[in-house]
Amino acid sequence: IVKRPNKDILHNKTLVCTKLCYAIGGAPYQITGSALGFFLQIYLLDVAQLDPLHASVILFVGRAWDAVTDPTVGFLVSRSRWTRFGRMMPWILISTPFAVLTYFMIWFVPPVEQGKVLWYLVFYCLFQTLQTCFHVPYSALTMFISTEQKERDSATAYRMTVEVLGTVVGTAIQGQIVGGAIAPCLPGDLDILHNGTSVLLGSDNNISLNGTKRAYLIASGIICIIYVLCAAILFLGVREQEESGRLKMEPMSFFDGVKMVMGYGPYVKLVMGFLFTSLAFMLLEGNFALFCTYTLGFRNDFQNILLVIMLSGTLSIPFWQWFLSRFGKKTAVYFGITWAVPFMILIVSIESSLVVAYVVSVAAGVSVAAAFLLPWSMLPDVVDDFKINHPDSNGHEAIFYSFYVFFTKFASGISLGISTLSLDFAGYVTRGCSQPDAVNLTLKVLVAPAPAVLIVLGLFIFKSYPIDEAKRQGNRKLLQEMRDNEQDSETESTELGTIV
């Protein structure tokens, strides 16, 4: 007697495989994002040797352009026709090769001095556009993994684990390869004043700088290969579910989409709350490499400190998934996001200590994991709540996701531009062995007091967010009733058609 496999077991195995493939598809965004977030600023200043003002323009315009493309792509995705590959997958498939090419060119130093600023501005904006064409449909794909809220939460946890692991991979590849080929600093007036000696600069510095440039290219090439492999796994391993009723969707104009999402209270409160908390961590991320290099004096260790933060975050994801399922998502927000504040204050308050820096990195990574997981875990709850209150409006998931990314990226562009400009005003010395006291003070403000204030503002706004655990469970039951009624209606229609 041959025992047939249980259909439920096969379904669960298939769903687990789908969630794993879906999660792997999120790695490219975080790998490239961590490399750009941690290293682009210091690369533009010390390797490409751009003026801080020009670097701030590139960072601001690139992020601002990226922010503008998010709602635009979200709108276009929401109006896309269903294909045999789905509605989201064609965007992911087509954008990948072009995104890889433009990412590689960001880390190439052109041989001409006059065109450097335009070079980085063009390729940075192009990459951000193509990355948006990948990430917006990928984010909305959460709603097409399963109709069950529990399975979507599980898929989000899988995704966040892999994405945080992706930040580890990006930080490790970029940090370890580049960290082993750091160009020597250039002693200036400050160093002569402090040390009483001058150092002759010869051709060795040029060779070392060229070696650093090659290291950045090698790191970017490896990241490009991983990007393509992850996109292929996502495309081959995930099949979109086309929900019934989606074909009844009426096309919506761009401005109607803006009015829809910005007029929905729970969504606005969620986005504005996480806007400030995300800004806090992005401000910390963008300036941490410079802070470790100059203020703490860990020029040869900063890449290892960054790696510890990301490893700690990766290991903390399962804990936060358990925590939010046990105590609720709002409680997890308050506890998880505020966890980083005392450690931010600690690292700028004490004298430079490598041991303390590593301890703070481990603790900060726990909070970084919460900041990664919670926004993407809670956005589906808002979409579900919208569906209950607007049962006749379907197919707008991409718009909700894209506008969340829009506000976050636009504000982060402003913060990065302002922070780099602040360093310019403080007197930042390109490739200097040390920096003026004003620069060190500015870096301290950018990695501790400023993020702490933003976190407090975000949590204050988030206090009015109405979807608590009771509301979320009630929505889950109502949605299931709506789906059951819809299926019953479809069954009756099919039976009537058969009779006729």
Coordinates of C-alpha atoms in Angstrom, one line a residue:
I1 CA 0.0 0.0 0.0
V2 CA 1.4 3.4 -1.1
K3 CA 0.6 6.1 1.4
R4 CA -0.3 9.3 -0.4
P5 CA 1.2 12.5 1.1
N6 CA -1.0 14.8 3.0
K7 CA -2.1 17.8 0.9
D8 CA -1.7 20.1 3.9
I9 CA 1.9 19.0 4.4
L10 CA 2.7 19.6 0.8
H11 CA 1.0 23.0 0.8
N12 CA 2.9 24.0 3.9
K13 CA 6.2 22.9 2.4
T14 CA 5.4 24.8 -0.8
L15 CA 4.5 27.9 1.2
V16 CA 7.7 27.8 3.2
C17 CA 9.7 27.4 0.0
T18 CA 7.9 30.4 -1.5
K19 CA 8.5 32.5 1.6
L20 CA 12.2 31.7 1.5
C21 CA 12.5 32.6 -2.2
Y22 CA 10.6 35.8 -1.5
A23 CA 12.8 36.7 1.4
I24 CA 16.0 36.1 -0.7
G25 CA 14.6 38.6 -3.3
G26 CA 14.8 41.4 -0.6
A27 CA 18.6 41.0 -0.2
P28 CA 19.7 43.1 -3.2
Y29 CA 18.0 46.2 -1.9
Q30 CA 19.6 45.9 1.5
I31 CA 23.0 44.8 0.3
T32 CA 23.3 47.8 -2.1
G33 CA 21.6 50.1 0.4
S34 CA 24.0 49.3 3.2
A35 CA 27.0 49.7 1.0
L36 CA 25.7 53.0 -0.2
G37 CA 24.5 54.2 3.2
F38 CA 27.6 53.4 5.1
F39 CA 30.3 54.0 2.5
L40 CA 29.1 56.4 -0.3
Q41 CA 29.7 59.6 1.7
I42 CA 33.2 58.7 2.8
Y43 CA 33.9 57.4 -0.8
L44 CA 32.8 60.6 -2.4
L45 CA 34.9 62.7 0.1
D46 CA 38.1 60.6 0.5
V47 CA 38.3 58.5 -2.7
A48 CA 36.6 60.4 -5.4
Q49 CA 37.9 63.5 -3.6
L50 CA 34.9 65.7 -4.2
D51 CA 34.3 68.9 -2.4
P52 CA 31.9 68.3 0.6
L53 CA 29.4 70.8 -1.0
H54 CA 29.4 68.8 -4.2
A55 CA 29.0 65.5 -2.3
S56 CA 26.1 66.9 -0.4
V57 CA 24.4 67.9 -3.7
I58 CA 24.8 64.4 -5.0
L59 CA 23.5 62.7 -1.9
F60 CA 20.5 65.1 -1.6
V61 CA 19.5 65.1 -5.3
G62 CA 20.0 61.4 -5.6
R63 CA 17.8 60.6 -2.6
A64 CA 15.2 63.3 -3.5
W65 CA 15.0 61.9 -7.1
D66 CA 14.7 58.4 -5.6
A67 CA 11.8 59.6 -3.5
V68 CA 10.0 61.1 -6.4
T69 CA 10.3 57.9 -8.4
D70 CA 8.7 55.8 -5.7
P71 CA 5.1 57.0 -6.0
T72 CA 5.5 57.3 -9.7
V73 CA 6.5 53.6 -10.1
G74 CA 3.9 52.6 -7.5
F75 CA 1.2 54.3 -9.6
L76 CA 2.5 52.6 -12.8
V77 CA 2.6 49.2 -11.1
S78 CA -0.9 49.6 -9.8
R79 CA -2.1 50.1 -13.4
S80 CA 0.0 47.3 -14.8
R81 CA -1.9 44.5 -16.6
W82 CA -1.7 40.9 -15.3
T83 CA 0.7 38.7 -17.3
R84 CA 1.5 35.0 -17.2
F85 CA 4.4 36.0 -14.8
G86 CA 2.1 38.1 -12.6
R87 CA 1.8 41.9 -12.3
M88 CA 4.9 42.6 -10.1
M89 CA 7.4 40.1 -11.6
P90 CA 8.0 41.8 -15.0
W91 CA 9.1 45.0 -13.3
I92 CA 11.6 43.0 -11.2
L93 CA 12.9 41.0 -14.1
I94 CA 13.4 43.9 -16.6
S95 CA 15.0 46.4 -14.1
T96 CA 17.6 44.0 -12.7
P97 CA 20.3 44.0 -15.4
F98 CA 20.2 47.8 -15.8
A99 CA 20.3 48.3 -12.0
V100 CA 23.4 46.2 -11.8
L101 CA 25.2 48.1 -14.5
T102 CA 24.4 51.6 -13.0
Y103 CA 25.4 50.4 -9.5
F104 CA 28.8 49.3 -10.7
M105 CA 29.4 52.7 -12.4
I106 CA 28.7 54.5 -9.1
W107 CA 31.9 53.0 -7.6
F108 CA 34.1 53.9 -10.7
V109 CA 36.2 57.1 -10.5
P110 CA 36.2 58.7 -14.0
P111 CA 39.5 59.9 -15.3
V112 CA 38.3 63.4 -15.9
E113 CA 38.1 66.0 -13.0
Q114 CA 35.5 68.3 -14.5
G115 CA 32.8 65.7 -15.1
K116 CA 33.0 63.9 -11.7
V117 CA 30.0 65.5 -10.1
L118 CA 27.8 65.0 -13.1
W119 CA 29.0 61.4 -13.4
Y120 CA 28.0 60.4 -9.9
L121 CA 24.8 62.4 -10.0
V122 CA 23.6 60.7 -13.2
F123 CA 24.5 57.2 -12.3
Y124 CA 23.3 57.6 -8.7
C125 CA 19.9 58.8 -9.9
L126 CA 19.7 56.1 -12.6
F127 CA 20.4 53.4 -10.1
Q128 CA 17.9 54.7 -7.6
T129 CA 15.2 54.8 -10.3
L130 CA 16.0 51.2 -11.4
Q131 CA 16.2 50.0 -7.8
T132 CA 12.7 51.5 -7.2
C133 CA 11.4 49.6 -10.2
F134 CA 12.6 46.5 -8.4
H135 CA 11.8 47.3 -4.8
V136 CA 8.3 48.8 -5.0
P137 CA 6.7 45.8 -6.8
Y138 CA 8.7 43.5 -4.5
S139 CA 7.4 45.2 -1.4
A140 CA 3.8 45.0 -2.6
L141 CA 4.3 41.3 -3.4
T142 CA 3.8 40.6 0.3
M143 CA 0.1 41.0 -0.3
F144 CA 0.2 38.3 -3.0
I145 CA 2.1 35.6 -1.1
S146 CA -1.1 34.5 0.7
T147 CA -4.5 35.8 1.7
E148 CA -3.8 34.9 5.3
Q149 CA -2.6 37.6 7.6
K150 CA -0.6 35.1 9.7
E151 CA 1.2 33.9 6.6
R152 CA 2.0 37.4 5.4
D153 CA 3.4 38.3 8.8
S154 CA 5.5 35.1 8.6
A155 CA 6.7 36.0 5.1
T156 CA 7.6 39.5 6.4
A157 CA 9.7 37.9 9.2
Y158 CA 11.5 35.7 6.6
R159 CA 12.1 38.8 4.5
M160 CA 13.4 41.0 7.3
T161 CA 15.7 38.2 8.5
V162 CA 17.2 37.9 5.0
E163 CA 17.3 41.7 4.5
V164 CA 19.1 42.3 7.7
L165 CA 21.4 39.5 6.7
G166 CA 21.7 41.3 3.4
T167 CA 23.0 44.4 5.2
V168 CA 25.5 42.2 6.9
V169 CA 26.6 40.8 3.5
G170 CA 26.8 44.3 2.0
T171 CA 28.7 45.8 5.0
A172 CA 31.0 42.8 5.1
I173 CA 31.8 42.7 1.4
Q174 CA 32.2 46.5 1.1
G175 CA 33.9 47.0 4.5
Q176 CA 36.3 44.1 4.5
I177 CA 37.5 44.5 1.0
V178 CA 37.7 48.3 1.2
G179 CA 39.0 48.2 4.7
G180 CA 42.0 46.2 3.6
A181 CA 42.9 48.8 1.1
I182 CA 42.4 52.1 2.8
A183 CA 44.4 55.0 1.2
P184 CA 46.7 56.7 3.7
C185 CA 45.5 60.0 5.1
L186 CA 47.1 63.2 4.2
P187 CA 48.7 65.1 7.1
G188 CA 47.9 68.8 7.1
D189 CA 48.3 71.8 9.2
L190 CA 46.4 70.3 12.1
D191 CA 48.6 67.2 12.2
I192 CA 51.8 69.3 11.9
L193 CA 50.5 71.4 14.8
H194 CA 49.7 68.4 16.9
N195 CA 52.8 66.3 16.1
G196 CA 55.3 69.0 15.4
T197 CA 56.5 67.1 12.2
S198 CA 55.6 67.0 8.6
V199 CA 55.4 64.0 6.3
L200 CA 56.6 64.0 2.7
L201 CA 54.0 62.6 0.3
G202 CA 55.3 60.6 -2.6
S203 CA 54.1 58.2 -5.3
D204 CA 53.2 55.6 -2.7
N205 CA 50.1 57.6 -1.8
N206 CA 49.0 57.6 -5.4
I207 CA 49.5 53.8 -5.6
S208 CA 47.5 53.3 -2.4
L209 CA 44.7 55.5 -3.6
N210 CA 44.5 53.5 -6.9
G211 CA 44.4 50.4 -4.8
T212 CA 41.5 51.8 -2.8
K213 CA 39.7 52.6 -6.1
R214 CA 40.2 49.0 -7.3
A215 CA 38.9 47.6 -4.0
Y216 CA 35.7 49.6 -4.3
L217 CA 35.3 48.2 -7.9
I218 CA 35.9 44.6 -6.7
A219 CA 33.4 44.9 -3.9
S220 CA 30.8 46.4 -6.2
G221 CA 31.3 43.6 -8.8
I222 CA 30.7 40.9 -6.1
I223 CA 27.6 42.7 -5.0
C224 CA 26.3 42.9 -8.6
I225 CA 26.7 39.1 -9.0
I226 CA 24.8 38.5 -5.7
Y227 CA 22.1 41.0 -6.9
V228 CA 21.5 39.0 -10.1
L229 CA 21.4 35.6 -8.3
C230 CA 18.9 36.8 -5.7
A231 CA 16.6 38.3 -8.4
A232 CA 16.7 35.0 -10.3
I233 CA 15.7 33.0 -7.1
L234 CA 12.8 35.4 -6.5
F235 CA 11.6 35.1 -10.1
L236 CA 11.8 31.3 -10.2
G237 CA 10.6 30.6 -6.7
V238 CA 7.6 32.9 -6.2
R239 CA 4.3 32.7 -8.0
E240 CA 1.9 35.6 -7.5
Q241 CA -1.6 34.9 -6.4
E242 CA -4.3 36.7 -8.4
E243 CA -7.1 37.5 -6.0
S244 CA -10.6 37.4 -7.2
G245 CA -12.2 40.8 -7.5
R246 CA -9.0 42.4 -8.6
L247 CA -10.2 42.5 -12.2
K248 CA -13.0 44.8 -11.1
M249 CA -10.5 47.5 -10.2
E250 CA -11.1 50.8 -12.0
P251 CA -8.0 52.7 -13.1
M252 CA -7.0 55.4 -10.7
S253 CA -5.2 58.6 -11.6
F254 CA -1.9 59.6 -9.9
F255 CA -3.5 62.4 -7.9
D256 CA -6.4 60.3 -6.9
G257 CA -3.9 57.8 -5.5
V258 CA -2.2 60.6 -3.6
K259 CA -5.5 61.8 -2.2
M260 CA -6.5 58.2 -1.3
V261 CA -3.4 57.4 0.8
M262 CA -2.9 60.8 2.3
G263 CA -6.5 60.9 3.3
Y264 CA -6.5 57.7 5.2
G265 CA -5.7 58.5 8.9
P266 CA -4.2 55.2 10.1
Y267 CA -1.8 55.1 7.1
V268 CA -0.7 58.8 7.7
K269 CA 0.0 58.2 11.4
L270 CA 1.9 55.0 10.7
V271 CA 4.0 56.6 7.9
M272 CA 4.7 59.8 9.8
G273 CA 5.7 57.9 13.0
F274 CA 8.1 55.6 11.2
L275 CA 9.3 58.6 9.0
F276 CA 11.0 60.1 12.0
T277 CA 12.4 56.9 13.5
S278 CA 13.7 55.8 10.1
L279 CA 15.4 59.2 9.7
A280 CA 17.1 58.7 13.0
F281 CA 18.7 55.4 11.9
M282 CA 19.5 56.8 8.5
L283 CA 21.3 59.8 10.0
L284 CA 23.3 57.5 12.2
E285 CA 24.0 55.2 9.3
G286 CA 25.2 57.9 6.9
N287 CA 27.7 59.4 9.4
F288 CA 28.8 56.5 11.4
A289 CA 31.8 55.6 9.2
L290 CA 33.1 59.1 9.5
F291 CA 32.4 59.2 13.2
C292 CA 34.4 56.0 13.8
T293 CA 37.2 57.1 11.6
Y294 CA 37.8 60.6 12.9
T295 CA 36.0 61.2 16.1
L296 CA 36.7 57.8 17.7
G297 CA 40.0 57.4 15.8
F298 CA 39.2 53.8 14.7
R299 CA 40.3 54.3 11.1
N300 CA 41.3 50.6 10.7
D301 CA 38.4 49.1 12.7
F302 CA 35.3 51.0 11.6
Q303 CA 34.3 48.3 9.0
N304 CA 34.4 45.6 11.8
I305 CA 32.2 47.8 14.1
L306 CA 29.6 48.2 11.3
L307 CA 29.7 44.4 10.7
V308 CA 29.0 43.8 14.4
I309 CA 26.0 46.1 14.3
M310 CA 24.5 44.2 11.4
L311 CA 25.3 40.7 12.8
S312 CA 23.6 41.7 16.0
G313 CA 20.6 42.9 14.1
T314 CA 20.3 39.7 12.1
L315 CA 20.4 37.5 15.2
S316 CA 17.7 39.7 16.9
I317 CA 15.1 39.4 14.2
P318 CA 13.6 36.1 15.5
F319 CA 13.4 37.6 19.0
W320 CA 11.4 40.6 17.7
Q321 CA 9.1 38.4 15.6
W322 CA 8.3 36.5 18.8
F323 CA 8.0 39.7 20.8
L324 CA 5.5 41.3 18.5
S325 CA 3.4 38.2 18.3
R326 CA 3.4 37.9 22.1
F327 CA 3.0 41.5 23.2
G328 CA 1.7 43.3 20.0
K329 CA 3.3 45.4 17.4
K330 CA 2.8 48.8 19.1
T331 CA 4.5 47.6 22.2
A332 CA 7.3 46.2 20.1
V333 CA 7.7 49.7 18.5
Y334 CA 8.1 51.5 21.8
F335 CA 10.4 49.0 23.3
G336 CA 12.5 48.2 20.3
I337 CA 13.1 51.7 18.9
T338 CA 13.9 53.4 22.2
W339 CA 16.4 50.6 23.0
A340 CA 19.1 52.4 20.9
V341 CA 18.8 55.8 22.5
P342 CA 20.9 55.3 25.7
F343 CA 23.6 53.5 23.7
M344 CA 23.8 56.4 21.2
I345 CA 24.3 58.8 24.1
L346 CA 26.9 56.5 25.7
I347 CA 29.2 56.3 22.7
V348 CA 29.5 60.1 22.3
S349 CA 29.7 60.7 26.1
I350 CA 32.8 58.6 27.1
E351 CA 36.3 58.7 25.9
S352 CA 37.3 56.7 22.8
S353 CA 37.4 53.0 23.7
L354 CA 37.3 50.2 21.2
V355 CA 35.8 47.7 23.7
V356 CA 33.0 50.1 24.5
A357 CA 32.4 50.7 20.8
Y358 CA 31.9 47.0 20.2
V359 CA 29.6 46.6 23.2
V360 CA 27.5 49.6 22.0
S361 CA 27.4 48.1 18.5
V362 CA 26.0 44.8 19.7
A363 CA 23.3 46.7 21.7
A364 CA 22.5 49.1 18.8
G365 CA 22.1 46.2 16.4
V366 CA 19.1 44.9 18.5
S367 CA 17.3 48.2 17.9
V368 CA 18.3 48.3 14.2
A369 CA 16.5 44.9 13.8
A370 CA 13.3 46.3 15.3
A371 CA 13.6 49.3 13.0
F372 CA 13.9 47.0 10.0
L373 CA 11.1 44.6 10.9
L374 CA 8.3 46.7 12.4
P375 CA 7.4 49.1 9.5
W376 CA 7.1 46.4 6.9
S377 CA 5.2 44.1 9.4
M378 CA 2.7 46.8 10.1
L379 CA 2.0 48.2 6.6
P380 CA -0.1 45.1 5.6
D381 CA -2.3 45.8 8.7
V382 CA -3.1 49.3 7.3
V383 CA -3.8 47.9 3.9
D384 CA -6.2 45.3 5.4
D385 CA -7.9 48.1 7.4
F386 CA -8.3 50.1 4.3
K387 CA -9.9 47.1 2.5
I388 CA -12.4 46.7 5.2
N389 CA -13.4 50.4 5.1
H390 CA -13.3 50.5 1.3
P391 CA -14.4 47.1 0.1
D392 CA -15.0 48.2 -3.5
S393 CA -11.5 49.6 -3.9
N394 CA -8.9 46.9 -4.9
G395 CA -5.4 46.6 -6.3
H396 CA -3.8 49.7 -4.6
E397 CA -1.2 47.8 -2.5
A398 CA 1.7 49.2 -4.6
I399 CA 0.5 52.8 -4.0
F400 CA 0.5 52.3 -0.2
Y401 CA 4.0 50.8 -0.2
S402 CA 5.5 53.2 -2.6
F403 CA 4.3 56.3 -0.7
Y404 CA 5.8 55.0 2.5
V405 CA 9.1 54.6 0.8
F406 CA 8.7 58.0 -0.8
F407 CA 8.4 59.9 2.4
T408 CA 11.2 58.0 4.1
K409 CA 13.6 58.5 1.2
F410 CA 12.8 62.1 0.6
A411 CA 13.4 63.0 4.2
S412 CA 16.6 60.9 4.3
G413 CA 17.9 62.7 1.3
I414 CA 17.3 66.0 3.1
S415 CA 19.1 64.7 6.2
L416 CA 22.1 63.3 4.3
G417 CA 22.4 66.5 2.3
I418 CA 22.2 68.7 5.4
S419 CA 24.7 66.5 7.4
T420 CA 27.3 66.6 4.6
L421 CA 26.8 70.3 4.2
S422 CA 27.2 70.7 8.0
L423 CA 30.5 69.0 7.8
D424 CA 31.6 71.4 5.0
F425 CA 30.6 74.4 7.2
A426 CA 32.5 72.8 10.1
G427 CA 35.7 72.7 8.0
Y428 CA 35.9 69.0 6.9
V429 CA 39.4 68.2 5.5
T430 CA 39.3 65.6 2.7
R431 CA 41.5 62.6 3.5
G432 CA 42.8 64.4 6.5
C433 CA 44.5 62.3 9.3
S434 CA 42.5 64.3 11.8
Q435 CA 39.6 66.8 11.7
P436 CA 39.0 70.2 13.4
D437 CA 37.2 70.1 16.7
A438 CA 34.1 71.6 15.0
V439 CA 33.9 68.6 12.6
N440 CA 34.2 66.1 15.5
L441 CA 31.4 68.0 17.4
T442 CA 29.2 68.0 14.3
L443 CA 29.7 64.2 13.9
K444 CA 28.8 63.7 17.6
V445 CA 25.6 65.6 17.1
L446 CA 24.7 63.7 13.9
V447 CA 25.1 60.3 15.5
A448 CA 23.5 60.8 18.9
P449 CA 21.4 63.9 19.9
A450 CA 19.8 64.4 16.5
P451 CA 18.7 60.8 16.1
A452 CA 17.5 60.7 19.7
V453 CA 15.2 63.7 19.1
L454 CA 13.8 62.2 15.9
I455 CA 13.0 58.9 17.7
V456 CA 11.1 60.8 20.4
L457 CA 9.1 62.7 17.8
G458 CA 8.3 59.5 15.9
L459 CA 7.1 57.7 19.0
F460 CA 5.0 60.7 20.0
I461 CA 3.2 60.6 16.6
F462 CA 2.9 56.9 16.7
K463 CA 1.0 57.0 20.0
S464 CA -2.2 58.0 18.1
Y465 CA -1.9 55.1 15.6
P466 CA -5.3 53.3 16.0
I467 CA -4.6 49.7 14.9
D468 CA -3.6 47.9 18.1
E469 CA -3.6 44.1 18.6
A470 CA -7.3 43.9 19.3
K471 CA -8.2 45.9 16.2
R472 CA -5.8 43.9 14.1
Q473 CA -7.4 40.6 15.1
G474 CA -10.8 42.0 14.5
N475 CA -9.8 43.0 11.0
R476 CA -8.4 39.6 10.3
K477 CA -11.8 38.0 11.1
L478 CA -13.7 40.6 9.0
L479 CA -11.5 40.0 6.0
Q480 CA -11.9 36.3 6.3
E481 CA -15.7 36.7 6.3
M482 CA -15.5 39.0 3.3
R483 CA -13.4 36.4 1.4
D484 CA -15.9 33.6 2.4
N485 CA -18.8 35.7 1.1
E486 CA -17.0 36.4 -2.1
Q487 CA -16.2 32.8 -2.7
D488 CA -19.8 31.8 -2.0
S489 CA -21.0 34.4 -4.5
E490 CA -18.6 33.1 -7.1
T491 CA -19.7 29.5 -6.5
E492 CA -23.4 30.6 -6.9
S493 CA -22.6 32.4 -10.1
T494 CA -20.7 29.4 -11.5
E495 CA -23.6 27.0 -10.6
L496 CA -26.1 29.4 -12.3
G497 CA -24.0 29.5 -15.4
T498 CA -23.8 25.7 -15.5
I499 CA -27.6 25.4 -15.1
V500 CA -28.2 28.0 -17.9

